[in-house]
Amino acid sequence: MKMDWLLQYCPLYSLEYCKAATLIAEMGAYVKLLEYDNTEGMILLSELSRRLGRNEVVVVLHVDKEKGYIDLSKRRVSPEDITKCEERYMKSKTVASILRHVASKIPSTDVEPKTKARRAARQAAHDEDGAEELPVSTGNEEDRLEMLYEQIAWPLGKTYGHPYDAFKLSLAEPDTVFGTLQTTISPAIKTLLTATIARRLTPQPIKIHADIEVTCYTPAGIDAIKKALKAGEKESSEAVPIKVKLVAPLFYVLTTNATDNYAAVDRLERAIASIQSTIEDQGGSLVVKMKPKAVSETDEQDPAQLMAKAGQENAEVSGDEDDEE
């Protein structure tokens, strides 16, 4: 089965160098193809680097199905091939995660008719439409996973280029996507699959922060700073709303929640540029303390910590002045 996959699909695969020295032969080293259940292939020693244990991209040069030999090459891979392969590998990992979850959750009562009579009747009904019901058995999880691949993932991959792309499209058009299958998915499996896809692939809002220091010692002072910050907030869009909060004197944080990381970062950068342009026109200045980036709950506590630190520093300064007096 694994060798058939190698012969059927694209010849670029992600691989992992074998770490055990005993797997380095006279002419080459054996490596594991990650997308094919760690099937071993050989790459010439002349193409190996000293940094073993890394994931690399190679071209499958030759597959000897009878002897089980797979010859690989690293030198014949272009930078463009590496980018495409890594993107496809990440997509494949996501699809594998989704299907494995579905395979682990399918109850036996949902995939096997209780009696031969019911099974024959259901099969006859499907035969009239020229379709076959998804024959997921009550076997172990690996058997169910393989069946999901054969009946759903690979057919969708041929239609849409990759199962991941089909799953993404199914978020908006489930009937269109799954309607292309030659087999009919049982309602229970379809419900479980679509729910898992929605949970794993629906974009989740991410929090983006940027920290800036804005100063203005001209007569315009605080009014100039307020005007500049408002100019930054005006760079908001419906998809990327921007808010400016005071963290400590002269120290501000720009925040937004958005599903598109790149769009959010771009908007915050435009907001910073707008604030800088406005404040500089008033004789002030802006210093970026932290460029726009996605933040975690731990990172969100930083502004509060900065506020506390600023208060502590002010208290220490006051105390020093008292001691000097």
mmCIF file of C-alpha atoms in Angstrom:
data_model
loop_
_atom_site.group_PDB
_atom_site.id
_atom_site.type_symbol
_atom_site.label_atom_id
_atom_site.label_comp_id
_atom_site.label_asym_id
_atom_site.label_seq_id
_atom_site.Cartn_x
_atom_site.Cartn_y
_atom_site.Cartn_z
ATOM 1 C CA MET A 1 0.000 0.000 0.000
ATOM 2 C CA LYS A 2 2.719 2.502 0.990
ATOM 3 C CA MET A 3 4.738 1.773 -2.172
ATOM 4 C CA ASP A 4 1.606 2.248 -4.302
ATOM 5 C CA TRP A 5 1.106 5.704 -2.764
ATOM 6 C CA LEU A 6 4.665 6.667 -3.718
ATOM 7 C CA LEU A 7 4.073 5.600 -7.303
ATOM 8 C CA GLN A 8 0.711 7.362 -7.556
ATOM 9 C CA TYR A 9 1.286 10.766 -5.958
ATOM 10 C CA CYS A 10 3.668 13.714 -6.336
ATOM 11 C CA PRO A 11 7.410 12.757 -6.038
ATOM 12 C CA LEU A 12 8.316 15.428 -3.483
ATOM 13 C CA TYR A 13 8.158 14.384 0.156
ATOM 14 C CA SER A 14 9.291 15.646 3.511
ATOM 15 C CA LEU A 15 11.753 13.376 5.239
ATOM 16 C CA GLU A 16 13.627 12.891 8.468
ATOM 17 C CA TYR A 17 17.241 11.763 8.685
ATOM 18 C CA CYS A 18 17.712 8.593 10.696
ATOM 19 C CA LYS A 19 19.608 9.388 13.864
ATOM 20 C CA ALA A 20 20.980 5.897 14.495
ATOM 21 C CA ALA A 21 24.501 5.434 13.101
ATOM 22 C CA THR A 22 23.776 1.794 12.273
ATOM 23 C CA LEU A 23 21.425 2.966 9.528
ATOM 24 C CA ILE A 24 24.216 4.689 7.612
ATOM 25 C CA ALA A 25 25.312 2.243 4.904
ATOM 26 C CA GLU A 26 28.402 2.215 2.710
ATOM 27 C CA MET A 27 26.843 4.244 -0.103
ATOM 28 C CA GLY A 28 24.192 6.228 1.727
ATOM 29 C CA ALA A 29 21.966 6.709 4.741
ATOM 30 C CA TYR A 30 18.434 5.502 5.283
ATOM 31 C CA VAL A 31 15.866 8.174 6.020
ATOM 32 C CA LYS A 32 12.166 8.100 6.818
ATOM 33 C CA LEU A 33 9.441 9.593 4.637
ATOM 34 C CA LEU A 34 7.171 11.343 7.114
ATOM 35 C CA GLU A 35 4.160 11.473 4.814
ATOM 36 C CA TYR A 36 4.269 7.730 4.255
ATOM 37 C CA ASP A 37 4.286 6.273 7.744
ATOM 38 C CA ASN A 38 8.088 6.469 8.054
ATOM 39 C CA THR A 39 8.717 4.319 4.978
ATOM 40 C CA GLU A 40 12.489 4.103 4.520
ATOM 41 C CA GLY A 41 14.403 5.430 1.537
ATOM 42 C CA MET A 42 18.095 5.906 0.840
ATOM 43 C CA ILE A 43 20.009 9.079 0.057
ATOM 44 C CA LEU A 44 23.669 9.143 -1.051
ATOM 45 C CA LEU A 45 26.277 10.091 1.533
ATOM 46 C CA SER A 46 27.568 12.802 -0.799
ATOM 47 C CA GLU A 47 24.236 14.629 -0.433
ATOM 48 C CA LEU A 48 24.081 14.472 3.346
ATOM 49 C CA SER A 49 24.880 17.335 5.661
ATOM 50 C CA ARG A 50 26.331 16.932 9.123
ATOM 51 C CA ARG A 51 23.151 18.206 10.726
ATOM 52 C CA LEU A 52 21.328 14.922 11.163
ATOM 53 C CA GLY A 53 17.919 14.626 12.738
ATOM 54 C CA ARG A 54 16.431 17.487 10.716
ATOM 55 C CA ASN A 55 13.393 17.397 8.459
ATOM 56 C CA GLU A 56 14.403 17.868 4.845
ATOM 57 C CA VAL A 57 12.785 17.745 1.399
ATOM 58 C CA VAL A 58 13.903 15.277 -1.250
ATOM 59 C CA VAL A 59 12.920 14.019 -4.703
ATOM 60 C CA VAL A 60 11.975 10.382 -5.121
ATOM 61 C CA LEU A 61 14.202 9.261 -8.006
ATOM 62 C CA HIS A 62 13.278 5.619 -8.242
ATOM 63 C CA VAL A 63 10.937 3.156 -6.546
ATOM 64 C CA ASP A 64 11.627 -0.570 -6.827
ATOM 65 C CA LYS A 65 8.298 -2.036 -5.816
ATOM 66 C CA GLU A 66 9.517 -5.644 -5.830
ATOM 67 C CA LYS A 67 12.628 -5.133 -3.691
ATOM 68 C CA GLY A 68 11.186 -2.271 -1.665
ATOM 69 C CA TYR A 69 14.004 0.177 -2.510
ATOM 70 C CA ILE A 70 13.389 3.914 -2.687
ATOM 71 C CA ASP A 71 16.155 6.148 -4.045
ATOM 72 C CA LEU A 72 16.108 9.804 -2.975
ATOM 73 C CA SER A 73 17.940 12.995 -3.872
ATOM 74 C CA LYS A 74 18.312 16.242 -1.975
ATOM 75 C CA ARG A 75 20.354 18.211 -4.505
ATOM 76 C CA ARG A 76 17.683 18.110 -7.156
ATOM 77 C CA VAL A 77 15.187 19.991 -4.996
ATOM 78 C CA SER A 78 14.758 23.698 -5.770
ATOM 79 C CA PRO A 79 13.859 26.362 -3.162
ATOM 80 C CA GLU A 80 10.408 26.613 -4.744
ATOM 81 C CA ASP A 81 9.946 22.861 -4.362
ATOM 82 C CA ILE A 82 10.885 23.087 -0.677
ATOM 83 C CA THR A 83 8.284 25.776 -0.030
ATOM 84 C CA LYS A 84 5.550 23.832 -1.831
ATOM 85 C CA CYS A 85 6.457 20.585 -0.127
ATOM 86 C CA GLU A 86 6.512 22.087 3.366
ATOM 87 C CA GLU A 87 3.134 23.741 2.740
ATOM 88 C CA ARG A 88 1.643 20.470 1.535
ATOM 89 C CA TYR A 89 3.139 18.575 4.457
ATOM 90 C CA MET A 90 1.540 20.935 6.977
ATOM 91 C CA LYS A 91 -1.790 20.569 5.180
ATOM 92 C CA SER A 92 -1.429 16.794 5.270
ATOM 93 C CA LYS A 93 -0.710 16.845 9.003
ATOM 94 C CA THR A 94 -3.910 18.821 9.590
ATOM 95 C CA VAL A 95 -5.972 16.428 7.472
ATOM 96 C CA ALA A 96 -4.457 13.456 9.281
ATOM 97 C CA SER A 97 -5.336 14.987 12.639
ATOM 98 C CA ILE A 98 -8.942 15.573 11.571
ATOM 99 C CA LEU A 99 -9.445 12.087 10.133
ATOM 100 C CA ARG A 100 -7.771 10.350 13.071
ATOM 101 C CA HIS A 101 -10.102 12.170 15.447
ATOM 102 C CA VAL A 102 -13.109 11.104 13.386
ATOM 103 C CA ALA A 103 -11.866 7.516 13.218
ATOM 104 C CA SER A 104 -11.462 7.417 16.989
ATOM 105 C CA LYS A 105 -14.985 8.722 17.598
ATOM 106 C CA ILE A 106 -17.000 6.545 15.215
ATOM 107 C CA PRO A 107 -19.153 4.190 17.315
ATOM 108 C CA SER A 108 -19.608 0.698 15.946
ATOM 109 C CA THR A 109 -23.399 1.037 15.923
ATOM 110 C CA ASP A 110 -23.117 3.928 13.472
ATOM 111 C CA VAL A 111 -21.010 2.120 10.912
ATOM 112 C CA GLU A 112 -22.352 -1.416 10.784
ATOM 113 C CA PRO A 113 -25.989 -2.569 10.163
ATOM 114 C CA LYS A 114 -27.347 -4.752 12.931
ATOM 115 C CA THR A 115 -28.606 -7.436 10.591
ATOM 116 C CA LYS A 116 -27.713 -8.791 7.142
ATOM 117 C CA ALA A 117 -31.236 -8.005 5.942
ATOM 118 C CA ARG A 118 -30.934 -4.306 6.800
ATOM 119 C CA ARG A 119 -27.512 -4.158 5.193
ATOM 120 C CA ALA A 120 -28.773 -5.791 1.988
ATOM 121 C CA ALA A 121 -31.763 -3.423 1.832
ATOM 122 C CA ARG A 122 -29.598 -0.360 2.309
ATOM 123 C CA GLN A 123 -27.106 -1.565 -0.302
ATOM 124 C CA ALA A 124 -29.890 -2.200 -2.811
ATOM 125 C CA ALA A 125 -31.202 1.330 -2.322
ATOM 126 C CA HIS A 126 -27.784 2.782 -2.946
ATOM 127 C CA ASP A 127 -27.160 0.560 -5.959
ATOM 128 C CA GLU A 128 -30.155 2.144 -7.673
ATOM 129 C CA ASP A 129 -28.403 5.512 -7.455
ATOM 130 C CA GLY A 130 -25.088 4.082 -8.610
ATOM 131 C CA ALA A 131 -23.474 4.881 -5.274
ATOM 132 C CA GLU A 132 -22.038 2.752 -2.516
ATOM 133 C CA GLU A 133 -22.421 3.513 1.166
ATOM 134 C CA LEU A 134 -19.197 4.220 3.009
ATOM 135 C CA PRO A 135 -18.138 0.744 4.200
ATOM 136 C CA VAL A 136 -16.473 1.665 7.470
ATOM 137 C CA SER A 137 -16.091 -1.512 9.507
ATOM 138 C CA THR A 138 -16.044 -2.151 13.196
ATOM 139 C CA GLY A 139 -12.309 -2.897 13.023
ATOM 140 C CA ASN A 140 -9.639 -1.051 14.940
ATOM 141 C CA GLU A 141 -8.964 2.666 14.655
ATOM 142 C CA GLU A 142 -6.228 2.236 12.036
ATOM 143 C CA ASP A 143 -8.617 0.319 9.764
ATOM 144 C CA ARG A 144 -11.261 3.025 10.080
ATOM 145 C CA LEU A 145 -8.659 5.724 9.437
ATOM 146 C CA GLU A 146 -7.456 4.007 6.272
ATOM 147 C CA MET A 147 -11.042 3.663 5.080
ATOM 148 C CA LEU A 148 -11.682 7.379 5.639
ATOM 149 C CA TYR A 149 -8.642 8.183 3.544
ATOM 150 C CA GLU A 150 -9.633 5.841 0.720
ATOM 151 C CA GLN A 151 -13.277 6.876 0.601
ATOM 152 C CA ILE A 152 -13.058 10.583 1.460
ATOM 153 C CA ALA A 153 -9.601 12.165 1.624
ATOM 154 C CA TRP A 154 -7.966 10.832 -1.529
ATOM 155 C CA PRO A 155 -11.028 11.357 -3.779
ATOM 156 C CA LEU A 156 -11.412 14.937 -2.499
ATOM 157 C CA GLY A 157 -7.693 15.478 -3.040
ATOM 158 C CA LYS A 158 -8.004 14.492 -6.694
ATOM 159 C CA THR A 159 -10.934 16.868 -7.159
ATOM 160 C CA TYR A 160 -9.679 19.893 -5.225
ATOM 161 C CA GLY A 161 -5.905 19.461 -5.337
ATOM 162 C CA HIS A 162 -5.568 18.534 -1.663
ATOM 163 C CA PRO A 163 -7.999 17.213 0.966
ATOM 164 C CA TYR A 164 -7.168 20.238 3.139
ATOM 165 C CA ASP A 165 -8.428 22.631 0.445
ATOM 166 C CA ALA A 166 -11.602 20.581 0.127
ATOM 167 C CA PHE A 167 -12.127 20.649 3.891
ATOM 168 C CA LYS A 168 -11.661 24.433 3.952
ATOM 169 C CA LEU A 169 -14.224 24.865 1.169
ATOM 170 C CA SER A 170 -16.630 22.558 2.979
ATOM 171 C CA LEU A 171 -16.917 25.127 5.784
ATOM 172 C CA ALA A 172 -19.033 27.219 3.403
ATOM 173 C CA GLU A 173 -20.252 24.608 0.894
ATOM 174 C CA PRO A 174 -20.436 21.192 2.573
ATOM 175 C CA ASP A 175 -23.046 19.741 0.209
ATOM 176 C CA THR A 176 -21.048 20.788 -2.859
ATOM 177 C CA VAL A 177 -17.788 19.339 -1.584
ATOM 178 C CA PHE A 178 -19.047 16.027 -0.244
ATOM 179 C CA GLY A 179 -21.444 15.719 -3.165
ATOM 180 C CA THR A 180 -18.444 15.085 -5.438
ATOM 181 C CA LEU A 181 -17.700 11.782 -3.696
ATOM 182 C CA GLN A 182 -18.594 8.568 -5.502
ATOM 183 C CA THR A 183 -19.554 7.012 -2.183
ATOM 184 C CA THR A 184 -22.290 8.155 0.174
ATOM 185 C CA ILE A 185 -21.180 9.133 3.677
ATOM 186 C CA SER A 186 -23.500 8.009 6.441
ATOM 187 C CA PRO A 187 -25.214 10.919 8.250
ATOM 188 C CA ALA A 188 -23.460 10.093 11.518
ATOM 189 C CA ILE A 189 -19.988 10.142 9.963
ATOM 190 C CA LYS A 190 -20.732 13.265 7.927
ATOM 191 C CA THR A 191 -21.956 15.112 11.011
ATOM 192 C CA LEU A 192 -18.872 14.099 12.979
ATOM 193 C CA LEU A 193 -16.537 15.000 10.123
ATOM 194 C CA THR A 194 -18.054 18.418 9.418
ATOM 195 C CA ALA A 195 -18.076 19.278 13.122
ATOM 196 C CA THR A 196 -14.409 18.330 13.443
ATOM 197 C CA ILE A 197 -13.481 20.329 10.342
ATOM 198 C CA ALA A 198 -15.341 23.370 11.663
ATOM 199 C CA ARG A 199 -13.579 23.139 15.020
ATOM 200 C CA ARG A 200 -10.107 22.652 13.542
ATOM 201 C CA LEU A 201 -10.223 24.924 10.468
ATOM 202 C CA THR A 202 -12.518 27.834 11.362
ATOM 203 C CA PRO A 203 -10.235 30.871 11.775
ATOM 204 C CA GLN A 204 -9.976 31.933 15.407
ATOM 205 C CA PRO A 205 -9.471 35.593 16.343
ATOM 206 C CA ILE A 206 -5.929 36.310 17.438
ATOM 207 C CA LYS A 207 -4.752 39.189 19.598
ATOM 208 C CA ILE A 208 -2.114 41.501 18.153
ATOM 209 C CA HIS A 209 -0.267 44.065 20.280
ATOM 210 C CA ALA A 210 2.208 46.830 19.577
ATOM 211 C CA ASP A 211 3.902 48.962 22.266
ATOM 212 C CA ILE A 212 4.891 52.561 21.612
ATOM 213 C CA GLU A 213 6.231 55.539 23.539
ATOM 214 C CA VAL A 214 4.844 58.922 22.495
ATOM 215 C CA THR A 215 6.302 62.196 23.785
ATOM 216 C CA CYS A 216 5.662 65.840 23.040
ATOM 217 C CA TYR A 217 7.353 68.642 25.031
ATOM 218 C CA THR A 218 6.012 71.504 22.931
ATOM 219 C CA PRO A 219 3.175 73.759 24.161
ATOM 220 C CA ALA A 220 0.731 71.433 22.368
ATOM 221 C CA GLY A 221 1.743 68.716 24.859
ATOM 222 C CA ILE A 222 -0.982 66.284 25.828
ATOM 223 C CA ASP A 223 -3.395 67.617 23.223
ATOM 224 C CA ALA A 224 -0.911 66.728 20.476
ATOM 225 C CA ILE A 225 -0.549 63.218 21.869
ATOM 226 C CA LYS A 226 -4.328 62.730 22.010
ATOM 227 C CA LYS A 227 -4.649 63.931 18.432
ATOM 228 C CA ALA A 228 -1.932 61.542 17.265
ATOM 229 C CA LEU A 229 -3.462 58.546 19.045
ATOM 230 C CA LYS A 230 -6.873 59.273 17.560
ATOM 231 C CA ALA A 231 -5.236 59.390 14.133
ATOM 232 C CA GLY A 232 -3.902 55.912 14.795
ATOM 233 C CA GLU A 233 -7.292 54.560 15.797
ATOM 234 C CA LYS A 234 -8.762 55.938 12.571
ATOM 235 C CA GLU A 235 -6.690 53.359 10.697
ATOM 236 C CA SER A 236 -9.136 50.727 12.005
ATOM 237 C CA SER A 237 -11.264 48.701 9.645
ATOM 238 C CA GLU A 238 -14.360 46.605 10.257
ATOM 239 C CA ALA A 239 -12.247 43.435 10.227
ATOM 240 C CA VAL A 240 -9.370 44.954 12.211
ATOM 241 C CA PRO A 241 -10.580 47.352 14.933
ATOM 242 C CA ILE A 242 -7.703 49.158 16.670
ATOM 243 C CA LYS A 243 -7.723 50.436 20.244
ATOM 244 C CA VAL A 244 -5.051 52.512 22.000
ATOM 245 C CA LYS A 245 -4.618 52.165 25.754
ATOM 246 C CA LEU A 246 -2.458 54.068 28.225
ATOM 247 C CA VAL A 247 -0.190 51.695 30.137
ATOM 248 C CA ALA A 248 2.128 54.134 31.899
ATOM 249 C CA PRO A 249 3.015 57.822 31.399
ATOM 250 C CA LEU A 250 3.997 58.258 27.734
ATOM 251 C CA PHE A 251 3.696 54.495 27.174
ATOM 252 C CA TYR A 252 0.807 53.162 25.045
ATOM 253 C CA VAL A 253 -0.271 49.804 23.661
ATOM 254 C CA LEU A 254 -2.152 49.304 20.375
ATOM 255 C CA THR A 255 -4.383 46.223 20.361
ATOM 256 C CA THR A 256 -6.658 44.429 17.942
ATOM 257 C CA ASN A 257 -8.426 41.081 17.528
ATOM 258 C CA ALA A 258 -8.555 39.686 14.008
ATOM 259 C CA THR A 259 -8.704 36.357 12.187
ATOM 260 C CA ASP A 260 -6.126 37.450 9.594
ATOM 261 C CA ASN A 261 -2.715 37.855 11.212
ATOM 262 C CA TYR A 262 -1.115 39.572 8.213
ATOM 263 C CA ALA A 263 -3.943 42.071 7.809
ATOM 264 C CA ALA A 264 -3.878 42.863 11.535
ATOM 265 C CA VAL A 265 -0.121 43.456 11.580
ATOM 266 C CA ASP A 266 -0.386 45.628 8.477
ATOM 267 C CA ARG A 267 -3.151 47.743 10.040
ATOM 268 C CA LEU A 268 -1.213 48.251 13.260
ATOM 269 C CA GLU A 269 1.895 49.257 11.321
ATOM 270 C CA ARG A 270 -0.197 51.804 9.409
ATOM 271 C CA ALA A 271 -1.643 53.059 12.692
ATOM 272 C CA ILE A 272 1.853 53.506 14.141
ATOM 273 C CA ALA A 273 2.952 55.371 11.030
ATOM 274 C CA SER A 274 -0.080 57.651 11.273
ATOM 275 C CA ILE A 275 0.591 58.357 14.963
ATOM 276 C CA GLN A 276 4.244 59.088 14.254
ATOM 277 C CA SER A 277 3.472 61.421 11.366
ATOM 278 C CA THR A 278 0.876 63.344 13.395
ATOM 279 C CA ILE A 279 2.983 63.712 16.537
ATOM 280 C CA GLU A 280 6.070 64.764 14.614
ATOM 281 C CA ASP A 281 4.057 67.517 12.926
ATOM 282 C CA GLN A 282 3.383 68.811 16.456
ATOM 283 C CA GLY A 283 7.053 68.673 17.448
ATOM 284 C CA GLY A 284 6.832 65.349 19.307
ATOM 285 C CA SER A 285 8.300 61.908 18.712
ATOM 286 C CA LEU A 286 7.377 58.231 18.733
ATOM 287 C CA VAL A 287 9.504 55.223 19.638
ATOM 288 C CA VAL A 288 8.348 51.687 18.901
ATOM 289 C CA LYS A 289 9.024 49.539 21.960
ATOM 290 C CA MET A 290 7.510 46.372 20.491
ATOM 291 C CA LYS A 291 6.537 45.818 16.877
ATOM 292 C CA PRO A 292 3.085 44.350 16.146
ATOM 293 C CA LYS A 293 2.942 40.667 17.022
ATOM 294 C CA ALA A 294 0.523 38.000 18.218
ATOM 295 C CA VAL A 295 0.444 37.748 21.990
ATOM 296 C CA SER A 296 -0.572 35.114 24.515
ATOM 297 C CA GLU A 297 -2.337 35.574 27.833
ATOM 298 C CA THR A 298 1.068 35.772 29.495
ATOM 299 C CA ASP A 299 2.178 38.532 27.141
ATOM 300 C CA GLU A 300 -1.025 40.427 27.882
ATOM 301 C CA GLN A 301 0.092 40.780 31.477
ATOM 302 C CA ASP A 302 3.203 42.695 30.415
ATOM 303 C CA PRO A 303 1.482 46.123 30.228
ATOM 304 C CA ALA A 304 0.224 45.678 33.788
ATOM 305 C CA GLN A 305 3.705 44.705 34.876
ATOM 306 C CA LEU A 306 5.140 47.738 33.141
ATOM 307 C CA MET A 307 2.612 49.922 34.918
ATOM 308 C CA ALA A 308 3.614 48.438 38.273
ATOM 309 C CA LYS A 309 7.297 48.823 37.439
ATOM 310 C CA ALA A 310 6.816 52.461 36.461
ATOM 311 C CA GLY A 311 4.991 53.118 39.733
ATOM 312 C CA GLN A 312 7.763 51.430 41.675
ATOM 313 C CA GLU A 313 10.418 53.506 39.918
ATOM 314 C CA ASN A 314 8.539 56.693 40.712
ATOM 315 C CA ALA A 315 8.282 55.659 44.353
ATOM 316 C CA GLU A 316 12.007 54.941 44.483
ATOM 317 C CA VAL A 317 12.805 58.338 43.007
ATOM 318 C CA SER A 318 10.590 60.055 45.572
ATOM 319 C CA GLY A 319 12.245 58.113 48.365
ATOM 320 C CA ASP A 320 15.706 59.046 47.165
ATOM 321 C CA GLU A 321 14.754 62.713 47.109
ATOM 322 C CA ASP A 322 13.515 62.478 50.719
ATOM 323 C CA ASP A 323 16.763 60.835 51.809
ATOM 324 C CA GLU A 324 18.812 63.583 50.141
ATOM 325 C CA GLU A 325 16.815 66.261 51.939
#
